[in-house]
PDB file of C-alpha atoms in Angstrom:
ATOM      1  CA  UNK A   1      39.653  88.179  86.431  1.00 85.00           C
ATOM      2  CA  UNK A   2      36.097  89.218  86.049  1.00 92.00           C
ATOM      3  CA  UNK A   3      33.522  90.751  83.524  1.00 92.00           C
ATOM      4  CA  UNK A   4      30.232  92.099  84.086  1.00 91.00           C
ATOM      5  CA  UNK A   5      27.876  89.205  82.230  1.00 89.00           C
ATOM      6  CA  UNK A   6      28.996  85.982  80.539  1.00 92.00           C
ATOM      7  CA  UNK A   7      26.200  86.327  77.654  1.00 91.00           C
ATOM      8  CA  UNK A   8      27.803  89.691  76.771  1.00 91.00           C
ATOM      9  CA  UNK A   9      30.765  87.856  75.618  1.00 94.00           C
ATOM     10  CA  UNK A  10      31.330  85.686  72.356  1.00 94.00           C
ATOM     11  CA  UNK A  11      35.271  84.422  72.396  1.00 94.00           C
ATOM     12  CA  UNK A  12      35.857  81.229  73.040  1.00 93.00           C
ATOM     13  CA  UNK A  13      38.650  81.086  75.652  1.00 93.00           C
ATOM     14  CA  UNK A  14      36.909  83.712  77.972  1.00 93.00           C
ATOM     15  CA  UNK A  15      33.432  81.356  77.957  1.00 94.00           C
ATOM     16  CA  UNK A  16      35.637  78.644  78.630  1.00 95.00           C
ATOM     17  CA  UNK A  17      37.480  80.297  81.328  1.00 93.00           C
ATOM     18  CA  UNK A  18      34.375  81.469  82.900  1.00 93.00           C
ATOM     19  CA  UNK A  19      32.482  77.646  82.580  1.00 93.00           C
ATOM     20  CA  UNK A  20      36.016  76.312  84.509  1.00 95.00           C
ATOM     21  CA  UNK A  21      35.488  78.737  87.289  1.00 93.00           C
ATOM     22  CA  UNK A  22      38.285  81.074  86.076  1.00 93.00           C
ATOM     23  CA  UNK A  23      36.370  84.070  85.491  1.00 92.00           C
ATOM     24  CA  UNK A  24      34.084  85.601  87.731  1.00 91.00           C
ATOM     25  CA  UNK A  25      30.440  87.663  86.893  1.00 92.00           C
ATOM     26  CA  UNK A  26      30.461  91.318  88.909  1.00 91.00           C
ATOM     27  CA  UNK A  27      27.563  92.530  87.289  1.00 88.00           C
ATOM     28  CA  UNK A  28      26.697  95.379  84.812  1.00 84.00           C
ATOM     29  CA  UNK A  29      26.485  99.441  85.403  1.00 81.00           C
ATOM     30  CA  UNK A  30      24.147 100.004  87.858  1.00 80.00           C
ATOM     31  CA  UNK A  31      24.048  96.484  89.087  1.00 86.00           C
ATOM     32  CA  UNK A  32      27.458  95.940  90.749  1.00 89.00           C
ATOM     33  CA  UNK A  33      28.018  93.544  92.405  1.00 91.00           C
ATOM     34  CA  UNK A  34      30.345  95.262  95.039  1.00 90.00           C
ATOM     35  CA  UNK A  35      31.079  92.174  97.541  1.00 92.00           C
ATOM     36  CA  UNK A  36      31.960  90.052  94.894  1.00 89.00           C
ATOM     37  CA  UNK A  37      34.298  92.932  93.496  1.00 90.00           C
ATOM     38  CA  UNK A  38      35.948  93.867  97.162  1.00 92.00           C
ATOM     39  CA  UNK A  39      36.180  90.174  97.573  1.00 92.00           C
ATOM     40  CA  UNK A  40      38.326  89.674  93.806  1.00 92.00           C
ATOM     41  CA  UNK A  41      40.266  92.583  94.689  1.00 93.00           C
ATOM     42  CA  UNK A  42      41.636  93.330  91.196  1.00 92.00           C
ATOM     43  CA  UNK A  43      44.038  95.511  90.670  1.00 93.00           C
ATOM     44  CA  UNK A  44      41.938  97.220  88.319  1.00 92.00           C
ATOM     45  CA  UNK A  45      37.950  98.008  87.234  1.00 93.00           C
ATOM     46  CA  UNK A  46      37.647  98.549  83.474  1.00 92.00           C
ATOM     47  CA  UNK A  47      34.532 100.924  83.812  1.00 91.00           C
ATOM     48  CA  UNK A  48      32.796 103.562  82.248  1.00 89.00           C
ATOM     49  CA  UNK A  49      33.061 107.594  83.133  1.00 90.00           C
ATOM     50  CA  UNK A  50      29.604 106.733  84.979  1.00 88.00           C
ATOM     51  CA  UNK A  51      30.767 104.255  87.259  1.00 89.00           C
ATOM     52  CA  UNK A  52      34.507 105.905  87.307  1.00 89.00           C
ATOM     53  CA  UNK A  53      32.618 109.188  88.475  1.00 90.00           C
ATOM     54  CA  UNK A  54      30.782 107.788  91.056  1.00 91.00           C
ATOM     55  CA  UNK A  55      32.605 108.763  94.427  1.00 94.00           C
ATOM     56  CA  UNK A  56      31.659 105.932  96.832  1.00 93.00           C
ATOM     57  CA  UNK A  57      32.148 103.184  94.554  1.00 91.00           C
ATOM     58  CA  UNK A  58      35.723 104.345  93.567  1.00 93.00           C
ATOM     59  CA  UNK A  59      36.586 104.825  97.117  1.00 94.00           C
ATOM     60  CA  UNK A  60      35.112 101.160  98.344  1.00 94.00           C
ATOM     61  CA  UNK A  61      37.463 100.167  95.605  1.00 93.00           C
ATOM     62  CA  UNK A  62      40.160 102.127  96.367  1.00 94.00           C
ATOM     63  CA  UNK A  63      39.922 100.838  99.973  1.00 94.00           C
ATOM     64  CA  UNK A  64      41.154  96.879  98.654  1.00 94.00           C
ATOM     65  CA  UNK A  65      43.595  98.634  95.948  1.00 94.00           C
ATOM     66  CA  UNK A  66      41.704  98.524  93.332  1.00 94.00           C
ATOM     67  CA  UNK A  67      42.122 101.290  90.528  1.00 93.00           C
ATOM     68  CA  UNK A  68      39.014 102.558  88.571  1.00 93.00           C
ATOM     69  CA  UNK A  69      39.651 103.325  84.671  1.00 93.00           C
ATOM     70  CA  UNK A  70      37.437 104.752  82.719  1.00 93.00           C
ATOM     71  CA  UNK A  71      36.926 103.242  79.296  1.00 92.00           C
ATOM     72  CA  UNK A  72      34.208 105.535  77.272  1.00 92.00           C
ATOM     73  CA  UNK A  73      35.353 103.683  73.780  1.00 93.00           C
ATOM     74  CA  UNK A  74      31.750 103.362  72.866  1.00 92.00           C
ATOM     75  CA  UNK A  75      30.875 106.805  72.830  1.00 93.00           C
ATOM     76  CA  UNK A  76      33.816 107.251  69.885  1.00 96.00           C
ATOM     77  CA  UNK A  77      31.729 107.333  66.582  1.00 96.00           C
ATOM     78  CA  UNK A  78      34.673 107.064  64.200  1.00 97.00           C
ATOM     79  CA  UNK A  79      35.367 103.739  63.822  1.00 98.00           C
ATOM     80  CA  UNK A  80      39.208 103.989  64.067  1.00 98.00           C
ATOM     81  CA  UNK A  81      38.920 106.043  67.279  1.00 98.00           C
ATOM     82  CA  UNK A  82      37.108 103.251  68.784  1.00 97.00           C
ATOM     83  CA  UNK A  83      39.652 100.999  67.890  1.00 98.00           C
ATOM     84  CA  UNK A  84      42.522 102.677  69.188  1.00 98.00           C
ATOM     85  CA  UNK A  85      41.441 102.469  72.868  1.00 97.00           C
ATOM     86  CA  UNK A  86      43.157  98.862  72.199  1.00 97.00           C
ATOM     87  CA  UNK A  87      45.592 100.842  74.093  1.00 97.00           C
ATOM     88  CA  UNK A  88      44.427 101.783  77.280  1.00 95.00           C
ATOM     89  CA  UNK A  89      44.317  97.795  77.156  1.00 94.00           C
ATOM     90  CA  UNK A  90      47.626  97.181  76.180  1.00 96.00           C
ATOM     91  CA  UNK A  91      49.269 100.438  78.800  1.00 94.00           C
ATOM     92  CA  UNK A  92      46.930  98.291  81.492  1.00 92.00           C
ATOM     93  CA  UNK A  93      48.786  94.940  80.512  1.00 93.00           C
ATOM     94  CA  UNK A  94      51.944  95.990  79.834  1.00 95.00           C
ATOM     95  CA  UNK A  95      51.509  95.606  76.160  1.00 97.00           C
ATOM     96  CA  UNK A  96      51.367  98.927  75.491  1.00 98.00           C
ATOM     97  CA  UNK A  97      53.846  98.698  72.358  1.00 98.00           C
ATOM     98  CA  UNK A  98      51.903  95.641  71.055  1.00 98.00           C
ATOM     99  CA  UNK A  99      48.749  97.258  71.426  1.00 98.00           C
ATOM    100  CA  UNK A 100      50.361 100.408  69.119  1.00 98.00           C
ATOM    101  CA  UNK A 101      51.327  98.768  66.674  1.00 98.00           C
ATOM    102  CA  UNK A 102      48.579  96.791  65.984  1.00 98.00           C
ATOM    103  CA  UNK A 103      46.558 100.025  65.525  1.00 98.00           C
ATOM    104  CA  UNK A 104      48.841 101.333  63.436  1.00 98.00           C
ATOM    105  CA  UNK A 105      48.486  98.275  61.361  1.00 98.00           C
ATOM    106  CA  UNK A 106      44.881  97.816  61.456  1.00 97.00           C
ATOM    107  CA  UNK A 107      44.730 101.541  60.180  1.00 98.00           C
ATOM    108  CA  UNK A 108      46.806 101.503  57.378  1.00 98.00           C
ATOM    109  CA  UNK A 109      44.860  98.177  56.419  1.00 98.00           C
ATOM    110  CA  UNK A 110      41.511 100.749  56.732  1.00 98.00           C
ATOM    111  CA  UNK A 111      42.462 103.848  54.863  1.00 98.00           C
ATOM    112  CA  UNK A 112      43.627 101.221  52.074  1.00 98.00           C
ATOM    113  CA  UNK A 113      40.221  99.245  52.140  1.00 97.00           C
ATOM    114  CA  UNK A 114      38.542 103.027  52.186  1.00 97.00           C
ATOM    115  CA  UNK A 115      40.933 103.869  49.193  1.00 96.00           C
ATOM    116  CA  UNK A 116      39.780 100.674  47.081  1.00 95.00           C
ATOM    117  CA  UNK A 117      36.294 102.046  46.808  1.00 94.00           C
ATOM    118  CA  UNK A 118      35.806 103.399  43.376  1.00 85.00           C
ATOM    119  CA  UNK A 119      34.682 107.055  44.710  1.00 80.00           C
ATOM    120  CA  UNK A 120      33.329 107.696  41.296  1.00 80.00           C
ATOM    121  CA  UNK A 121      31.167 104.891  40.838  1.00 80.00           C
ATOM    122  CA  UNK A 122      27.556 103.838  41.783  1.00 84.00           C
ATOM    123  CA  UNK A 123      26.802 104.615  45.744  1.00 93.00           C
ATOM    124  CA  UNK A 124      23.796 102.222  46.593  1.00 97.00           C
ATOM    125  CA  UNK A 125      21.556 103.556  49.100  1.00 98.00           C
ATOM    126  CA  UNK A 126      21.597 102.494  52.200  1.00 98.00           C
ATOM    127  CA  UNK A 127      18.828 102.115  55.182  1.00 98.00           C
ATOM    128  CA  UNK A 128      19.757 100.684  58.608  1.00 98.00           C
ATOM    129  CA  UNK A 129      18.216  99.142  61.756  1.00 98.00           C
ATOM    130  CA  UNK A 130      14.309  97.874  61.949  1.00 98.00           C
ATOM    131  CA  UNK A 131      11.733  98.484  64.402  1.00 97.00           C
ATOM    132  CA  UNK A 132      11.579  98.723  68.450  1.00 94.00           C
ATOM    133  CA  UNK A 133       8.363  98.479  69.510  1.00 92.00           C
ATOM    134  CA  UNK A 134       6.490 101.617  68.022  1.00 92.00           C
ATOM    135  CA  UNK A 135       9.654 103.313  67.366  1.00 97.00           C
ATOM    136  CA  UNK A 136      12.358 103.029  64.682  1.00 98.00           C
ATOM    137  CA  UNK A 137      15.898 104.706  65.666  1.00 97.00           C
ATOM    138  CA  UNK A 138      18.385 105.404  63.323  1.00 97.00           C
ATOM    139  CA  UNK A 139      21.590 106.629  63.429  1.00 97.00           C
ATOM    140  CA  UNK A 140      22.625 110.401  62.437  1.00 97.00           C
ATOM    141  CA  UNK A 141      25.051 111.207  59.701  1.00 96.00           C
ATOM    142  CA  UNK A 142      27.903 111.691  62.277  1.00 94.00           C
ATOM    143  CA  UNK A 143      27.497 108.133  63.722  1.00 97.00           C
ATOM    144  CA  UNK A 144      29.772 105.017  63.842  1.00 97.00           C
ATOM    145  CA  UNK A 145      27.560 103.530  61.319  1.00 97.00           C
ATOM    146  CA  UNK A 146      26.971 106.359  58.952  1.00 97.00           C
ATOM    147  CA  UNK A 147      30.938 106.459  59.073  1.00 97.00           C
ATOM    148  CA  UNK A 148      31.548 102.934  58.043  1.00 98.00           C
ATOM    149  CA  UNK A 149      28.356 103.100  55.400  1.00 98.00           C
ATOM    150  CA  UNK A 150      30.176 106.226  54.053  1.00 97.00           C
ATOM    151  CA  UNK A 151      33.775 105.204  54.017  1.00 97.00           C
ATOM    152  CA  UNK A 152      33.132 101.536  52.399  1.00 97.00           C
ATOM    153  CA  UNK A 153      31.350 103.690  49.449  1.00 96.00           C
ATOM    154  CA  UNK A 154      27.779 103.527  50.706  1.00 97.00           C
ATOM    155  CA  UNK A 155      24.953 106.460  50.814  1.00 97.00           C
ATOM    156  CA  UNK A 156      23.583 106.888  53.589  1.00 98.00           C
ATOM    157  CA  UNK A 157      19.633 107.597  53.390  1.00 97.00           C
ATOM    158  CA  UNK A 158      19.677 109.771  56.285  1.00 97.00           C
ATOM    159  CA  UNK A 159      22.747 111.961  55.823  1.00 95.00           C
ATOM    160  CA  UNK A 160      20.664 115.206  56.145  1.00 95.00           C
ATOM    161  CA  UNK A 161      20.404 113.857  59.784  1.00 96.00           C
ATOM    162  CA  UNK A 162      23.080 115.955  61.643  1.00 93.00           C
ATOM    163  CA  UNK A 163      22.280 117.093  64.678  1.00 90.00           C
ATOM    164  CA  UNK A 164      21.836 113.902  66.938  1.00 90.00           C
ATOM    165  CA  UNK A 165      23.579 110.593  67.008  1.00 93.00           C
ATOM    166  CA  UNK A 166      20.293 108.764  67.335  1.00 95.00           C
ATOM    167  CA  UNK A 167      16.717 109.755  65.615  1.00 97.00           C
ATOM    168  CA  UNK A 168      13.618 108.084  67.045  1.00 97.00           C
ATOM    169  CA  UNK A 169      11.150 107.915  63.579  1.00 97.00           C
ATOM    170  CA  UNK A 170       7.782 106.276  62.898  1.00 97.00           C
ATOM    171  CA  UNK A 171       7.107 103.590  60.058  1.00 97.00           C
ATOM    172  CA  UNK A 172       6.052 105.975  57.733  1.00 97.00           C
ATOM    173  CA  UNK A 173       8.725 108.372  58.317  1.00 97.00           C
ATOM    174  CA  UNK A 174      11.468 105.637  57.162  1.00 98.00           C
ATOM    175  CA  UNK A 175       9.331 104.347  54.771  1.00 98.00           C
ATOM    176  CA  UNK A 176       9.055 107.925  52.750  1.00 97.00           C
ATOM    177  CA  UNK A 177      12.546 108.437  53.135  1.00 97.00           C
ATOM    178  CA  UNK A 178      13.881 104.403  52.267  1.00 98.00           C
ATOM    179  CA  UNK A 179      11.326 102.695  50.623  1.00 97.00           C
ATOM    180  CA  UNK A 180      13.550 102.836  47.132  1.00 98.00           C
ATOM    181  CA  UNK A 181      16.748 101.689  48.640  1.00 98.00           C
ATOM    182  CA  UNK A 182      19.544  99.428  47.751  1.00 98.00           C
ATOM    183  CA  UNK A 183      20.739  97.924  51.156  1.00 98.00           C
ATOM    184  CA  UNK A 184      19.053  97.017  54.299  1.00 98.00           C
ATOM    185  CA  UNK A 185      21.681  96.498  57.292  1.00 98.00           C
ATOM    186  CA  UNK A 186      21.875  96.033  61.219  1.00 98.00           C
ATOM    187  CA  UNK A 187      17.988  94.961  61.261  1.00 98.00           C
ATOM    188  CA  UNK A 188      18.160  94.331  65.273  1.00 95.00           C
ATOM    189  CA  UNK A 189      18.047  90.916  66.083  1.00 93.00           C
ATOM    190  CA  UNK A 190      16.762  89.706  63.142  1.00 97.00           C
ATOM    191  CA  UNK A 191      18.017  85.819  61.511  1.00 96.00           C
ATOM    192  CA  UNK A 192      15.532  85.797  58.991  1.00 97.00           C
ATOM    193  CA  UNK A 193      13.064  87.911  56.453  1.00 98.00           C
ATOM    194  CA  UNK A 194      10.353  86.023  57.919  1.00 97.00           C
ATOM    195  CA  UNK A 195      10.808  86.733  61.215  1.00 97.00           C
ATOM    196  CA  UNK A 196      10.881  90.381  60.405  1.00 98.00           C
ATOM    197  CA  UNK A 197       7.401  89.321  58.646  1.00 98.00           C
ATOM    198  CA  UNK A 198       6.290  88.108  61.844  1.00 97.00           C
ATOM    199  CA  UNK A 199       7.307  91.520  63.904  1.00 97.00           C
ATOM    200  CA  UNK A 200       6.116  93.827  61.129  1.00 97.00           C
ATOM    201  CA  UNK A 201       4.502  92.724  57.323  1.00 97.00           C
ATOM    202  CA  UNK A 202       4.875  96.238  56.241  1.00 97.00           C
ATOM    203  CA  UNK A 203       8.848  95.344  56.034  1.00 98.00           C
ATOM    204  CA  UNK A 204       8.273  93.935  52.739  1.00 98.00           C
ATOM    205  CA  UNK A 205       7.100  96.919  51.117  1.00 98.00           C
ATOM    206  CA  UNK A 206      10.704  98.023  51.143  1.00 98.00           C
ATOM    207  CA  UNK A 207      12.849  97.524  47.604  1.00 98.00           C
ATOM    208  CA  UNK A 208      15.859  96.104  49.440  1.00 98.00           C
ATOM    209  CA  UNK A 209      13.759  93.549  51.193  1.00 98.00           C
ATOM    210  CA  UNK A 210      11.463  92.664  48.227  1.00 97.00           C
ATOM    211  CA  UNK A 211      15.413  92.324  46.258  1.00 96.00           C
ATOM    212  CA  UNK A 212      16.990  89.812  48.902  1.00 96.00           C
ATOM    213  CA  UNK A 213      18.915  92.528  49.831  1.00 97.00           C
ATOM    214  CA  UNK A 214      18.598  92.471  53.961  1.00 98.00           C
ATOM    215  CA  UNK A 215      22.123  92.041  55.981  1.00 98.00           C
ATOM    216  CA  UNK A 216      22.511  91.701  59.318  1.00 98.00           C
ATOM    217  CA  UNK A 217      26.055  91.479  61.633  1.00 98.00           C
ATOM    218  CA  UNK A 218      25.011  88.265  63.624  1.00 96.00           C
ATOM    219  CA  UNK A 219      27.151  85.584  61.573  1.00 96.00           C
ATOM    220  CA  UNK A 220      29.330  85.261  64.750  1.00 96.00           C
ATOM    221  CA  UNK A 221      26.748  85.327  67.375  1.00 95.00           C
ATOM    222  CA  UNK A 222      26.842  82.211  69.662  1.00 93.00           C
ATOM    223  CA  UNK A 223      24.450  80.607  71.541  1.00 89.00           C
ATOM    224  CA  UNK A 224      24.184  82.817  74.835  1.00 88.00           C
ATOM    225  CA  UNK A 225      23.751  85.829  72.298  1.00 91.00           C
ATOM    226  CA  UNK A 226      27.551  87.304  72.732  1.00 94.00           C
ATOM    227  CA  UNK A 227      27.958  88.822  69.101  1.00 96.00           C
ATOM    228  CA  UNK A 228      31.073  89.137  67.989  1.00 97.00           C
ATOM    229  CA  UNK A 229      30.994  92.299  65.823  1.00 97.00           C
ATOM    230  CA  UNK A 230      30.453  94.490  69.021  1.00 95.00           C
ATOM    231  CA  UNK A 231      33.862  92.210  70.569  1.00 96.00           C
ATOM    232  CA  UNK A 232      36.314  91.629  67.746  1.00 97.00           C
ATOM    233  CA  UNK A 233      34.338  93.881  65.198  1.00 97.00           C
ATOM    234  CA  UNK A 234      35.146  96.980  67.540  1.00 97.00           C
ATOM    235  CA  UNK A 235      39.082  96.335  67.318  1.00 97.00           C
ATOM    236  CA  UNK A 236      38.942  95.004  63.874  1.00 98.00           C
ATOM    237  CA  UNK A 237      36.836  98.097  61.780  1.00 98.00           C
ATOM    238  CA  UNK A 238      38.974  96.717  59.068  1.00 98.00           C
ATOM    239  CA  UNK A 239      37.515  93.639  58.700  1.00 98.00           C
ATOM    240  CA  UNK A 240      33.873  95.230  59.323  1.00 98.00           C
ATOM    241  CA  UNK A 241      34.405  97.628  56.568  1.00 98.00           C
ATOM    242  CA  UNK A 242      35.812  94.937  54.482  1.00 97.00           C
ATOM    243  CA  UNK A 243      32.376  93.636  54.480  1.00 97.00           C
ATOM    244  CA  UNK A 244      30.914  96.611  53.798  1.00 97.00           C
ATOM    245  CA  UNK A 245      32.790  96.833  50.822  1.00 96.00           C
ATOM    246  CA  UNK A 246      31.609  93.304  49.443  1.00 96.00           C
ATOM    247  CA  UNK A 247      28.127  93.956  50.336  1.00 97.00           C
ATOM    248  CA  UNK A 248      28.159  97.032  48.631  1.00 96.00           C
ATOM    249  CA  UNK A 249      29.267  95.792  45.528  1.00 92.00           C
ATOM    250  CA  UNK A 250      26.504  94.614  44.833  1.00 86.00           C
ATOM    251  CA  UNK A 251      28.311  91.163  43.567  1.00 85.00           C
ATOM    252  CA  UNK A 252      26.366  88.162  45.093  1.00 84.00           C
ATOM    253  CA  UNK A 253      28.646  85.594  44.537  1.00 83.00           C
ATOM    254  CA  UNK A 254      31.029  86.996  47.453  1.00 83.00           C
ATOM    255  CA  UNK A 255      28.185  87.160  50.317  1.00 89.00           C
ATOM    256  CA  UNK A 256      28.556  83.670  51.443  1.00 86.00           C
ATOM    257  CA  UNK A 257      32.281  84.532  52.684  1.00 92.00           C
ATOM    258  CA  UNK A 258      31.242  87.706  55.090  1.00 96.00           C
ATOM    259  CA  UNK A 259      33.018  87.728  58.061  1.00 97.00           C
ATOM    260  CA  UNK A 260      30.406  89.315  60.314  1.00 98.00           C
ATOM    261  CA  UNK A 261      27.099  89.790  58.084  1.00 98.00           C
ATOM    262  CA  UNK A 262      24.690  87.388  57.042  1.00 96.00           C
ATOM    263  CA  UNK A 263      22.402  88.093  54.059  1.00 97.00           C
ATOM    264  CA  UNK A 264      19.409  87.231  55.271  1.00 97.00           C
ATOM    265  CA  UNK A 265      16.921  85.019  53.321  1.00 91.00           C
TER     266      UNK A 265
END
């Protein structure tokens, strides 16, 4: 067994596994490591379309029996679509009516959290992300995120945003279109206000910031930096959304028991 880098990774028995010797690194897209790979010879590479396109690597594979699957689950922007690759992994392990079931399951535990939402109540507003260097992306209204901020009861500041998946803005341009909002969420790599301060003081000009009202999904992030909301989160939207919910709510006394978020202080 094999994954492309340890510090991607955030569950317990695979870091384990890996420290004993049991797991192998092969290196990322675009940085194969190809002797390593031809030397495992697994019966299959988990990859995506990119590598699984690429002639000469599937054929060096081929060569020691090794099948090349393509596994594009990130490029799914509804969250339950994402989550139902679970199973290609479960036809690949021979778990394939496990893996069904427990998407059936984890759906009908989502349309019922979506369902709880009191559609005719307050929607606080809702900004996302934080600045990259000069430039702040956010996600369009058909994204993974604007999904989950829409389905857990959430509006979305940038909903008029429907032509790309990803929108590269300037300060100013968020700050005219957010500086009034109700949420702050998925601020990068961010543990703390003040170390937002540090990056950027013009962060607390924003309401949401100024109101302690900054979450971010890196409650279950360990030490090498695997973060668990892009590992269980992705098969669990459930319990993500779940979260969303709470946060939403706008009732304090339940952010100490977030599964993935942390309110930041």
């Amino acid at each position: 067994m094999a994954v492309d880098k340890i510090v991607y990774y955030n569950d317990s028995l695979l870091l384990q596994y890996f420290k004993d010797g049991k797991i192998a690194e092969v290196g990322e897209e675009g940085q194969l490591k190809m002797e390593s790979l031809l030397q495992l010879k697994p019966a299959f590479l988990i990859a995506s379309s990119h590598t699984a396109n690429d002639a000469s690597i599937v054929k060096r594979l081929n060569s020691v029996g090794t099948k090349v699957i393509p596994c594009d689950n990130f490029k799914e922007q509804h969250p339950l679509a994402r989550a139902e690759w679970i199973k290609l992994f479960g036809f690949v392990t021979g778990k394939l009516p496990q893996a069904i079931q427990f998407f059936h399951q984890l759906d009908a535990n989502y349309q019922a959290l979506k369902r709880s939402v009191n559609i005719n109540g307050p929607k606080p507003v809702v900004m996302t992300d934080a600045m990259y260097m000069s430039v702040w992306n956010v996600p369009g209204a058909g994204t993974y995120t604007a999904q989950l901020i829409e389905d857990a009861g959430g509006q979305y500041i940038f909903k008029d945003k429907t032509v790309r998946y990803s929108y590269p803005l300037n300060f100013e341009s968020v700050f005219n279109a957010a500086q009034n909002a109700t949420v702050w969420i998925h601020v990068n790599q961010y543990k703390s206000k003040q170390e937002m301060l540090n990056a950027e003081p013009r962060y607390a000009l924003f309401k949401p910031f100024a109101n302690h009202m900054v979450f971010n999904y890196n409650k279950r992030e360990n030490v090498l930096g695997g973060n668990d909301f892009w590992e269980t989160g992705v098969v669990r939207p459930d319990w993500v959304l779940h979260d969303l919910i709470r946060i939403f709510s706008m009732d304090k006394n339940t952010y100490s028991d977030l599964y993935f978020y942390n309110r930041l202080d």
